[in-house]
Coordinates of C-alpha atoms in Angstrom, one line a residue:
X22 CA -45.0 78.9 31.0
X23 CA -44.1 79.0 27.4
X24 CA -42.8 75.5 25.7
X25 CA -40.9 74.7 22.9
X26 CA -43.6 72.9 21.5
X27 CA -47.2 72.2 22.2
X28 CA -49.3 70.1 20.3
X29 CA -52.7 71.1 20.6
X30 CA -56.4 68.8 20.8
X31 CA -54.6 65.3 19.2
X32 CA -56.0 62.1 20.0
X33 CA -53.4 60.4 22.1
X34 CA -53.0 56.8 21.6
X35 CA -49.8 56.6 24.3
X36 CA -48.5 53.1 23.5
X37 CA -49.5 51.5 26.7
X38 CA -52.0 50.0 24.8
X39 CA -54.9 52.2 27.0
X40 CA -57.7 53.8 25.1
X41 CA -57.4 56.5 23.3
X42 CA -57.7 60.6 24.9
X43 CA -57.8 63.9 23.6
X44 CA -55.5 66.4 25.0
X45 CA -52.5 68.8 24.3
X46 CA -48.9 67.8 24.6
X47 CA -46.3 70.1 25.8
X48 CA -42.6 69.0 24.3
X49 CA -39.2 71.2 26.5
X50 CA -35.6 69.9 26.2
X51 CA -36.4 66.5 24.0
X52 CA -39.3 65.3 26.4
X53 CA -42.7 65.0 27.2
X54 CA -43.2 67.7 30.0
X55 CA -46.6 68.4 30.4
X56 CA -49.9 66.9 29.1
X57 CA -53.3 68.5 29.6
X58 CA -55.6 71.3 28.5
X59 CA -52.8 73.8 27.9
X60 CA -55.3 76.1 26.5
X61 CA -53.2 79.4 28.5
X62 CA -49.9 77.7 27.9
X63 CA -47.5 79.6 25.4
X64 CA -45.1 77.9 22.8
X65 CA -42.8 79.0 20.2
X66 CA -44.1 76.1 17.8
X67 CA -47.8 75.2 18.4
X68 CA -49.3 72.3 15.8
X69 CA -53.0 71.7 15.5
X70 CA -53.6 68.3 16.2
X71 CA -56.9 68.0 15.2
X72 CA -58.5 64.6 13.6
X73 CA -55.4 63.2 13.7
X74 CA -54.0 61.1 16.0
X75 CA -50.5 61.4 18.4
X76 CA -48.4 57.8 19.0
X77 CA -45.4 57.4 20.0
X78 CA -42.4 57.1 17.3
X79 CA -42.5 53.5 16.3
X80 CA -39.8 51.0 17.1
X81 CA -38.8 49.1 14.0
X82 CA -37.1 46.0 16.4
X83 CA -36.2 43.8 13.7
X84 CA -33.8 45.7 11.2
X85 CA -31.0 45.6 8.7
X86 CA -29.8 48.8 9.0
X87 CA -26.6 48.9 10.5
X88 CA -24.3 50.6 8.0
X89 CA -27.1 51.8 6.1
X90 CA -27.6 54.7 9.3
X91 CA -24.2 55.7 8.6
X92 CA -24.0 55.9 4.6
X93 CA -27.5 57.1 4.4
X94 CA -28.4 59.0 7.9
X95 CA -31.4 60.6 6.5
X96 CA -33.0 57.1 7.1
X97 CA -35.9 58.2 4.8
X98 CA -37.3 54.2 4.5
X99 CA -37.8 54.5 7.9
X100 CA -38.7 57.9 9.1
X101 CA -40.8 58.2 5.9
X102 CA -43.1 55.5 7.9
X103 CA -42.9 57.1 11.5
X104 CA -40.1 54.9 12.5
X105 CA -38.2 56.6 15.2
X106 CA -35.7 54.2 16.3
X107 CA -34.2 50.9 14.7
X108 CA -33.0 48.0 16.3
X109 CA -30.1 46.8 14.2
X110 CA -27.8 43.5 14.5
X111 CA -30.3 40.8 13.8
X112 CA -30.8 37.8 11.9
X113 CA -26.6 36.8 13.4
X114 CA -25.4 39.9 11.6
X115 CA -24.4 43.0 12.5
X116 CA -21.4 45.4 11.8
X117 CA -19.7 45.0 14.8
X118 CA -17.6 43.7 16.4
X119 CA -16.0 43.2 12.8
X120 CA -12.9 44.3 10.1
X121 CA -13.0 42.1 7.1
X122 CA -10.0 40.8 5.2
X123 CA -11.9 39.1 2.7
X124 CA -15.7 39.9 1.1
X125 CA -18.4 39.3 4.0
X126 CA -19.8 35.9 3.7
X127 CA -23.6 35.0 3.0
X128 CA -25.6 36.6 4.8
X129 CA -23.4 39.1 6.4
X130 CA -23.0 40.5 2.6
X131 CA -26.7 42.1 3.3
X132 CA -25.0 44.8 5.3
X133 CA -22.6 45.9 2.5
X134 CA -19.1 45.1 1.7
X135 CA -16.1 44.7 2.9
X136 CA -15.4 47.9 3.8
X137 CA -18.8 48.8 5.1
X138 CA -17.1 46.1 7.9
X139 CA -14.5 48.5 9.6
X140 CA -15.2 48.7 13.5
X141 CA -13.2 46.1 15.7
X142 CA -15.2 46.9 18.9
X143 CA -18.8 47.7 19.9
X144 CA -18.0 50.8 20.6
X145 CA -16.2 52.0 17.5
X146 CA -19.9 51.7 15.7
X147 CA -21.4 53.4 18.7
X148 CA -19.3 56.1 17.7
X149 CA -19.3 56.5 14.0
X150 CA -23.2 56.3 14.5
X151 CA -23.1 59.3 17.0
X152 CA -20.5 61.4 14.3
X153 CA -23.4 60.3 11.8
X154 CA -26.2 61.5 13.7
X155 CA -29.1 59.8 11.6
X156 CA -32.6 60.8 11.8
X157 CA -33.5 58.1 13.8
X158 CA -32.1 56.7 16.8
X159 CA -30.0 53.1 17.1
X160 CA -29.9 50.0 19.3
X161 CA -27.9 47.2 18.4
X162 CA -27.5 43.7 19.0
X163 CA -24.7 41.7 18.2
X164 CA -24.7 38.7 15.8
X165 CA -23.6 35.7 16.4
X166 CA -21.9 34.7 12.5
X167 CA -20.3 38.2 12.8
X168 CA -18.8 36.6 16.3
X169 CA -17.9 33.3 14.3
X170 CA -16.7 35.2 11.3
X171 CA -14.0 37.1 13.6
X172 CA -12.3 34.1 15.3
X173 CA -13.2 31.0 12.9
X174 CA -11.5 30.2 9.7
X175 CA -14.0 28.3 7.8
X176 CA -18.1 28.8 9.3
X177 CA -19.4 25.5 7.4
X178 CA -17.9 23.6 11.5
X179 CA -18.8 24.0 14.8
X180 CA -16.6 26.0 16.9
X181 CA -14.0 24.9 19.0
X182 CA -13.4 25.6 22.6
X183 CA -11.0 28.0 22.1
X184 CA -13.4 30.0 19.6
X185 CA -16.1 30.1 21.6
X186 CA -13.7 31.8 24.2
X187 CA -12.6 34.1 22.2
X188 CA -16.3 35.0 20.9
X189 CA -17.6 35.1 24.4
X190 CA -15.3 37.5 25.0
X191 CA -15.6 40.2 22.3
X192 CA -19.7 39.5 23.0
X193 CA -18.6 40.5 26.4
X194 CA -17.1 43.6 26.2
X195 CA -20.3 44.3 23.4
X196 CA -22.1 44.4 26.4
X197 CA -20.4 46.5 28.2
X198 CA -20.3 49.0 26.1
X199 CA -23.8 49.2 25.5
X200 CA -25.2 46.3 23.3
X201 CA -28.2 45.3 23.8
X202 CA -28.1 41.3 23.6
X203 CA -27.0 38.3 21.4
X204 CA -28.7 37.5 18.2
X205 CA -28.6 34.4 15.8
X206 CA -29.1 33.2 11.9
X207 CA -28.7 29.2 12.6
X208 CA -30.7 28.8 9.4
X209 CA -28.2 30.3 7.0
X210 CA -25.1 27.9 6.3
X211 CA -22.5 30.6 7.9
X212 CA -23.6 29.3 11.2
X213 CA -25.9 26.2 10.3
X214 CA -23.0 23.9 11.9
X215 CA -23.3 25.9 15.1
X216 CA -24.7 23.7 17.5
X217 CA -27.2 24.1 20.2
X218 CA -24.3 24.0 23.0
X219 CA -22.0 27.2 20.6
X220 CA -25.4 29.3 20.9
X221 CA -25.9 28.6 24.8
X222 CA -22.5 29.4 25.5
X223 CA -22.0 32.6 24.3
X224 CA -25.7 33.6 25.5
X225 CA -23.9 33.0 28.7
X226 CA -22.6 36.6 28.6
X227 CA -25.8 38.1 28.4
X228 CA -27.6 37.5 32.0
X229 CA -24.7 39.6 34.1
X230 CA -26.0 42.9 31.6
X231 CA -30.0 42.3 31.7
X232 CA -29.3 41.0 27.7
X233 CA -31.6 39.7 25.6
X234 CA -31.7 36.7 22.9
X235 CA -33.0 36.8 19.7
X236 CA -33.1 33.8 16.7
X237 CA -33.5 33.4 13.4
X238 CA -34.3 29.9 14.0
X239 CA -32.3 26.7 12.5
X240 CA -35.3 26.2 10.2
X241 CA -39.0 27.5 9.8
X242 CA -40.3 25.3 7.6
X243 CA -41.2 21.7 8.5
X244 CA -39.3 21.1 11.8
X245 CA -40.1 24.6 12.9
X246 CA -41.4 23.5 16.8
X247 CA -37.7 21.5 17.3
X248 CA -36.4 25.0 16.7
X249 CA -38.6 27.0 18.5
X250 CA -37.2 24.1 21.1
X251 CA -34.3 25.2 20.7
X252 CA -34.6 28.8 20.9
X253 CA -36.3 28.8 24.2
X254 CA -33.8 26.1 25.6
X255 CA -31.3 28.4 25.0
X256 CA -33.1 31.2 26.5
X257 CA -33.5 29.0 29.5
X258 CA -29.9 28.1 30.2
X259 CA -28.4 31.1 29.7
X260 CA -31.7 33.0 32.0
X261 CA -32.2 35.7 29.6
X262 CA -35.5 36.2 27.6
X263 CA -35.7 35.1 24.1
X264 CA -37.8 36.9 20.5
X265 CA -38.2 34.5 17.7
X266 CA -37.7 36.8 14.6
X267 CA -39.9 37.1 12.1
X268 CA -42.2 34.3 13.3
X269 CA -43.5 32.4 10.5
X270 CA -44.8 28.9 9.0
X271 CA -42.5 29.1 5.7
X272 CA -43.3 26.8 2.8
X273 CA -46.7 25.9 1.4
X274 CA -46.9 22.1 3.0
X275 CA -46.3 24.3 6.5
X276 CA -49.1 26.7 5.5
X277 CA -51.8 26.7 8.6
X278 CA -49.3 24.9 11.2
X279 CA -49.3 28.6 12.9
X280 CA -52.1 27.2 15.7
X281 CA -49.5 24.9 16.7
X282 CA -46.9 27.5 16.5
X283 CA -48.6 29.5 18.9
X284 CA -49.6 27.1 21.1
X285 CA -46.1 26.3 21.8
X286 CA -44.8 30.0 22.1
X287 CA -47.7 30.1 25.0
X288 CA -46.6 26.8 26.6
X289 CA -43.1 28.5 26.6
X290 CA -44.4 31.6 27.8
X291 CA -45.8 30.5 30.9
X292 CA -42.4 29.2 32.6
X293 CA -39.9 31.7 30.7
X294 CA -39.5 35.4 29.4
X295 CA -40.8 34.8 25.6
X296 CA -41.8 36.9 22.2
X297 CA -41.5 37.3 18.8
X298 CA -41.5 40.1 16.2
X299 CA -43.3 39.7 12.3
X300 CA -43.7 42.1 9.3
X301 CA -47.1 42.6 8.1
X302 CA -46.8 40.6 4.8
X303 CA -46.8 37.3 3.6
X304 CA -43.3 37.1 1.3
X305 CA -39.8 36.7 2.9
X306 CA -37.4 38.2 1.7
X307 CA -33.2 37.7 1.9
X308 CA -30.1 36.2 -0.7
X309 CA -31.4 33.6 -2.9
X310 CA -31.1 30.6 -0.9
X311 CA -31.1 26.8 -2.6
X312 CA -33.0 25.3 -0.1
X313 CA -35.8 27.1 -0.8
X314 CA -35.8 27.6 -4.4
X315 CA -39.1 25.5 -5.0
X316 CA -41.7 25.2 -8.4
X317 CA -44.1 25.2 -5.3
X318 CA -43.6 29.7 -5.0
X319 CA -43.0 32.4 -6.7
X320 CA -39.4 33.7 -6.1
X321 CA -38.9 36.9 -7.1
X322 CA -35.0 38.0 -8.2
X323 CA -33.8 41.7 -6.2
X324 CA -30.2 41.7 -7.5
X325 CA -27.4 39.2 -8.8
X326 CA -23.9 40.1 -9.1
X327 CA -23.5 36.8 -11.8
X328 CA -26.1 38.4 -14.2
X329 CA -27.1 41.5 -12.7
X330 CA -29.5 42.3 -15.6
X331 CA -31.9 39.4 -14.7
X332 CA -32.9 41.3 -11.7
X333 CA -36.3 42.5 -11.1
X334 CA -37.6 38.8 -13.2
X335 CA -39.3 35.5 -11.0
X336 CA -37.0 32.9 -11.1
X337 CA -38.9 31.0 -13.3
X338 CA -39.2 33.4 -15.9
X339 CA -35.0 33.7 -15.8
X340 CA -34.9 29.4 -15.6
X341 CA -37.0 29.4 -19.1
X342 CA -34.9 32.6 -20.6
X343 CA -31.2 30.6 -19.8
X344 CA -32.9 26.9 -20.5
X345 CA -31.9 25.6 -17.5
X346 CA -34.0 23.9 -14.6
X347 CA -35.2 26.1 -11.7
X348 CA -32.1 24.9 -9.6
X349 CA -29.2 25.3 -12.0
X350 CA -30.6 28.9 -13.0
X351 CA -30.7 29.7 -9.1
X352 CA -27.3 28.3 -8.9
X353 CA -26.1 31.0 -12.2
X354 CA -27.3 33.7 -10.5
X355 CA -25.2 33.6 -7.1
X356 CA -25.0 35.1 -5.0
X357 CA -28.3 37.5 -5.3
X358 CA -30.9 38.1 -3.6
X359 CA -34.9 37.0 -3.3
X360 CA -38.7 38.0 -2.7
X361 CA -39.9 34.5 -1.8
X362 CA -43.8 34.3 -2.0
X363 CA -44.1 31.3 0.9
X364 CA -46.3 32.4 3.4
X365 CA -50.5 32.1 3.7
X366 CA -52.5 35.3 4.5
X367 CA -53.7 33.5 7.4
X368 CA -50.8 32.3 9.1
X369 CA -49.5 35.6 8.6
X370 CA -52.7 37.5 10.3
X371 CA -52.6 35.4 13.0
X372 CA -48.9 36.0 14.4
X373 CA -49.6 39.4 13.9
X374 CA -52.7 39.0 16.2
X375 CA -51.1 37.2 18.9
X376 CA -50.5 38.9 22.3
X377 CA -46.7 38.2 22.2
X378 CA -45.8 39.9 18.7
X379 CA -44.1 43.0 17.6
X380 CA -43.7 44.6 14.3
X381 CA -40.4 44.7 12.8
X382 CA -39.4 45.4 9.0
X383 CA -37.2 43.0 8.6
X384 CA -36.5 45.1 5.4
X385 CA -33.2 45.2 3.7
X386 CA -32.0 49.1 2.5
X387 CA -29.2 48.3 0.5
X388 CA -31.1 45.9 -1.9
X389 CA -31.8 47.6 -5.4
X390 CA -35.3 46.6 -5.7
X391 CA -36.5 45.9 -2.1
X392 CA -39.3 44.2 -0.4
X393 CA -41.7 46.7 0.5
X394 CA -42.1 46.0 3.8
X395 CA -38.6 48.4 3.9
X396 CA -40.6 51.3 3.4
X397 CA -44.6 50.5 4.0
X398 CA -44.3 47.6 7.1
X399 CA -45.9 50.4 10.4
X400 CA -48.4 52.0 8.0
X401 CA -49.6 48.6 6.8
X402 CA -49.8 47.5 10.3
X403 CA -52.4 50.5 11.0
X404 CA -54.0 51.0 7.7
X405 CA -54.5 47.2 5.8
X406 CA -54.8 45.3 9.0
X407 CA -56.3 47.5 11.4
X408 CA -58.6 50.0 9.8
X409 CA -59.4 47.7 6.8
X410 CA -59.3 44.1 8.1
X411 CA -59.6 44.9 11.7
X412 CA -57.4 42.6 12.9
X413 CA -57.5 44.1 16.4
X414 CA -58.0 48.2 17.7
X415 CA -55.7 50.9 17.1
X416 CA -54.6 51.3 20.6
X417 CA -53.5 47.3 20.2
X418 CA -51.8 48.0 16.8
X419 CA -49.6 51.2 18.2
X420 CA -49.0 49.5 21.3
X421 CA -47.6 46.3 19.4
X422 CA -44.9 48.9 17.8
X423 CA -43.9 51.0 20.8
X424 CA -44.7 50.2 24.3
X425 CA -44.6 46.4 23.8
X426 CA -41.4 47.0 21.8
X427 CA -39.7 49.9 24.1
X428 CA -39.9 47.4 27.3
X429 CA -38.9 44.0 25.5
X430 CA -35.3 45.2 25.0
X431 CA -34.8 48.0 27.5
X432 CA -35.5 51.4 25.8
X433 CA -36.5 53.4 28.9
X434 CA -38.4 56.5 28.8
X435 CA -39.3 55.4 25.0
X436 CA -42.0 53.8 23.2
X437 CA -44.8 55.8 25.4
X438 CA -46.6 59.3 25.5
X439 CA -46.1 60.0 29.7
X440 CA -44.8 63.2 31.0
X441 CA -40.9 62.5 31.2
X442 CA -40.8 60.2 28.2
X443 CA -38.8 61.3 25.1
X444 CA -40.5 63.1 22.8
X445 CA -40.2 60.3 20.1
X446 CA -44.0 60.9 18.2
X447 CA -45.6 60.3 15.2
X448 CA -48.6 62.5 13.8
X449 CA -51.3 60.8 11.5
X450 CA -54.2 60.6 10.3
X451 CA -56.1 57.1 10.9
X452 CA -58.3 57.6 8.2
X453 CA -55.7 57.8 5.3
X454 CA -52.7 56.0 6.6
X455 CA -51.4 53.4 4.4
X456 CA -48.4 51.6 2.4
X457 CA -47.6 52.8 -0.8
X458 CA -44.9 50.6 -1.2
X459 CA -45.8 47.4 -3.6
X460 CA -43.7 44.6 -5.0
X461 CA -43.6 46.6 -8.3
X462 CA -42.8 50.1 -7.0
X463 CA -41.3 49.3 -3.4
X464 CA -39.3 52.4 -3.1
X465 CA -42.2 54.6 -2.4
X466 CA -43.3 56.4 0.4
X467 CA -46.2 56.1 3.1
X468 CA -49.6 58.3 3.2
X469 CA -51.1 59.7 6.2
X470 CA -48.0 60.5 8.2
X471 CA -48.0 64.5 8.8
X472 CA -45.0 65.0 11.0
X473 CA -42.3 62.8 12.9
X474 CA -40.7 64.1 15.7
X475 CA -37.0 62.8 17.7
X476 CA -35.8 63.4 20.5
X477 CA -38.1 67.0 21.0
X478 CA -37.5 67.8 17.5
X479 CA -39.5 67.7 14.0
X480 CA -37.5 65.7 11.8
X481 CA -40.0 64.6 8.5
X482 CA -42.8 66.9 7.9
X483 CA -44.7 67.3 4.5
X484 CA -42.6 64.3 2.9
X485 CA -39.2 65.7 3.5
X486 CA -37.1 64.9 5.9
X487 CA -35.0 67.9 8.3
X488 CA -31.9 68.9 7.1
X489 CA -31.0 68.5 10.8
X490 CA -30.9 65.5 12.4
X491 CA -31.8 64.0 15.7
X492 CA -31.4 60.3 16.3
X493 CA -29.0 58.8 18.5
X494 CA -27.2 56.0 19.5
X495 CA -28.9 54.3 22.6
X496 CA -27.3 51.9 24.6
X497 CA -28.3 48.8 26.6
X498 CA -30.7 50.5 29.3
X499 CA -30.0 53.8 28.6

């Protein structure tokens, strides 16, 4: 039998989490069809595998990326990294369903502007990704401020009644046309106001579809178990399984509180359908928000439309430049954006650690200067914290970004090497993987990866990506 591609004597780490084999993998039609010693099989495109290792694509489940796929479909942040699918819509925000009269509100304003805003229905981004075609593949949740920013008139209130109706039922038809789940940002001041009971409502919607739930929570700082509380509360009433994004203890006075943290996500986890996502660093990043602007942390300035030549300066440094205190310079500068410095190493390798987590980004592609967990977050993962720290064994660290990933929000046939599976797969070399991305040069590249491959076909090989591309849009299930 001859194949269309055969990969020949890699070490395959499947995603399962299993141990690690050596064998050939045969790739026909955008699957996994055979795998074996194909030592008398033909192909049209055979790749020595050897001393390098075969995962599947990773799945980047906590992402910013939704217009960025369309205005930039090469996706090179992510497929740079061996990223082969995004999920996009978190944090509360997502493209659609949306059109915007007026500029996009904090933090919807992460995404782009107000023309980057232009699909009324679910679908209508479904489809301009499809026309895109961008080098990775796309999931999306739907936020809820997007929801709130389509039916209220002023976010700083809870809804009414009325609004919630008429959120439930755009989230609704989201879902059936292929969304994957509800997500929310109660910590940002566009839906702060929201109470518990507006969340639990419109999670409603989600059970009848096999949805999914994921928060931003109200706060992560000092009252962080109330809103884990709340989260899983949520995820209770509306019987739908619920990731806590980004799961961190922000704030030095909350540094070390991540043992209690994780005590309660296993409490939680024995009577309910649980789990949480972090990025492998210990700096946030997002707009420059008051509430955290602190003498306590470094906060690094990415952009500011008030004074747009202060970027790429700490905030302190700009405070003593304008003579102003910390708070009033902050206040100048919106709205920008910010690198905040306000996580311990610890905390940070613990989460990562725990049995419940997935990597996600979390990275933000239209900033100017980035945080470079955009570009460096899956090679960090395997390089820094498992080769060099050892925080746990490859097979746990590959498994955390595929498998784990693939089955928490319903990507079948993905996130595994098994003969039927998509041929989503990523070729490195565990020796020399790393980030190259830093705070000072974050738009940079990772080492190690040899060859991404989507949907059956190579798409970034020798640090360029294809001029043909081969994600797709996948919806709820599909």
């Amino acid at each position: 039998m001859q194949f269309e591609t055969v990969f020949r004597q890699v070490s395959i780490i499947d995603g399962t989490g299993a141990d690690a084999y050596r064998a050939d993998v045969a790739i026909q039609n955008g699957r996994i069809v055979q795998i074996g010693d194909l030592a008398g099989c033909a192909a049209h495109q055979v790749i020595d595998g050897r001393h390098q290792v075969l995962a599947p694509g990773f799945i980047d489940v906590h992402t910013h990326d939704d217009t960025h796929v369309i205005r930039f479909p090469e996706c090179l942040p992510k497929i740079s990294q061996g990223v082969t699918t995004v999920i996009v819509g978190n944090c509360g925000i997502s493209a659609s369903p949306a059109v915007l009269a007026a500029d996009p509100p904090d933090p919807m304003n992460l995404l782009g502007k107000r023309e980057d805003f232009r699909y009324p229905a679910f679908a209508d981004y479904a489809e301009a990704v499809r026309q895109a075609q961008p080098a990775v593949n796309v999931a999306a949740l739907v936020g809820h401020t997007t929801l709130r920013n389509q039916v209220m008139d002023d976010l700083c209130r809870a809804a009414t009644p009325q609004e919630i109706v008429a959120m439930k039922a755009l989230l609704k038809q989201a879902m059936q046309q292929g969304a994957l789940g509800l997500s929310s940002g109660l910590a940002y001041a566009s839906a702060k106001q929201a109470p518990a009971e507006e969340v639990m409502a419109l999670a409603e919607a989600l059970a009848a579809f096999n949805g999914i739930y994921t928060t931003h929570m109200r706060t992560e700082f000092e009252q962080i178990l109330d809103a884990m509380d709340e989260a899983f509360q949520t995820g209770k009433h509306a019987r739908v399984p619920v990731v806590i994004s980004h799961l961190k203890c922000a704030g030095a006075g909350n540094w070390g509180r991540t043992v209690e943290v994780l005590d309660r996500m296993e409490s939680a986890a024995q009577c309910q359908d649980v789990a949480c996502d972090c990025y492998p660093y210990s700096a946030s990043s997002s707009t420059l928000d008051l509430n955290q602007v602190t003498e306590d942390i470094n906060i690094f300035i990415t952009w500011s439309e008030a004074f747009p030549e202060l970027a790429g300066k700490m905030l302190k440094e700009i405070a003593a430049e304008m003579d102003l205190p910390l708070m009033d310079a902050a206040r100048a500068l919106q709205p920008a954006g910010a690198v905040y410095h306000c996580m311990d190493e610890a905390d940070v390798e613990r989460v990562l650690k725990y049995r419940l987590t997935m990597v996600g980004s979390d990275g933000l592609p239209n900033d100017p200067h980035p945080h470079p967990r955009l570009w460096g977050a899956f090679p960090r993962v395997l390089g820094y914290y498992t080769r060099e720290r050892k925080l746990f064994s490859l097979e746990q660290a590959v498994h955390k970004m595929t498998g784990m990933s693939a089955r928490r929000f319903g990507l079948k046939d993905r996130g595994i090497i098994a003969e039927g599976a998509f041929a989503d797969l990523v070729l490195f070399d565990p020796a020399t993987i790393e980030d190259a991305a830093s705070f000072e040069h974050p738009i940079t590249a990772a080492k190690g990866i040899a060859l991404v491959m989507v949907n059956g076909r190579i798409s970034y090989q020798q640090g360029s990506v294809s001029p043909e591309r081969h994600g797709r849009f996948l919806a709820r299930h599909q």
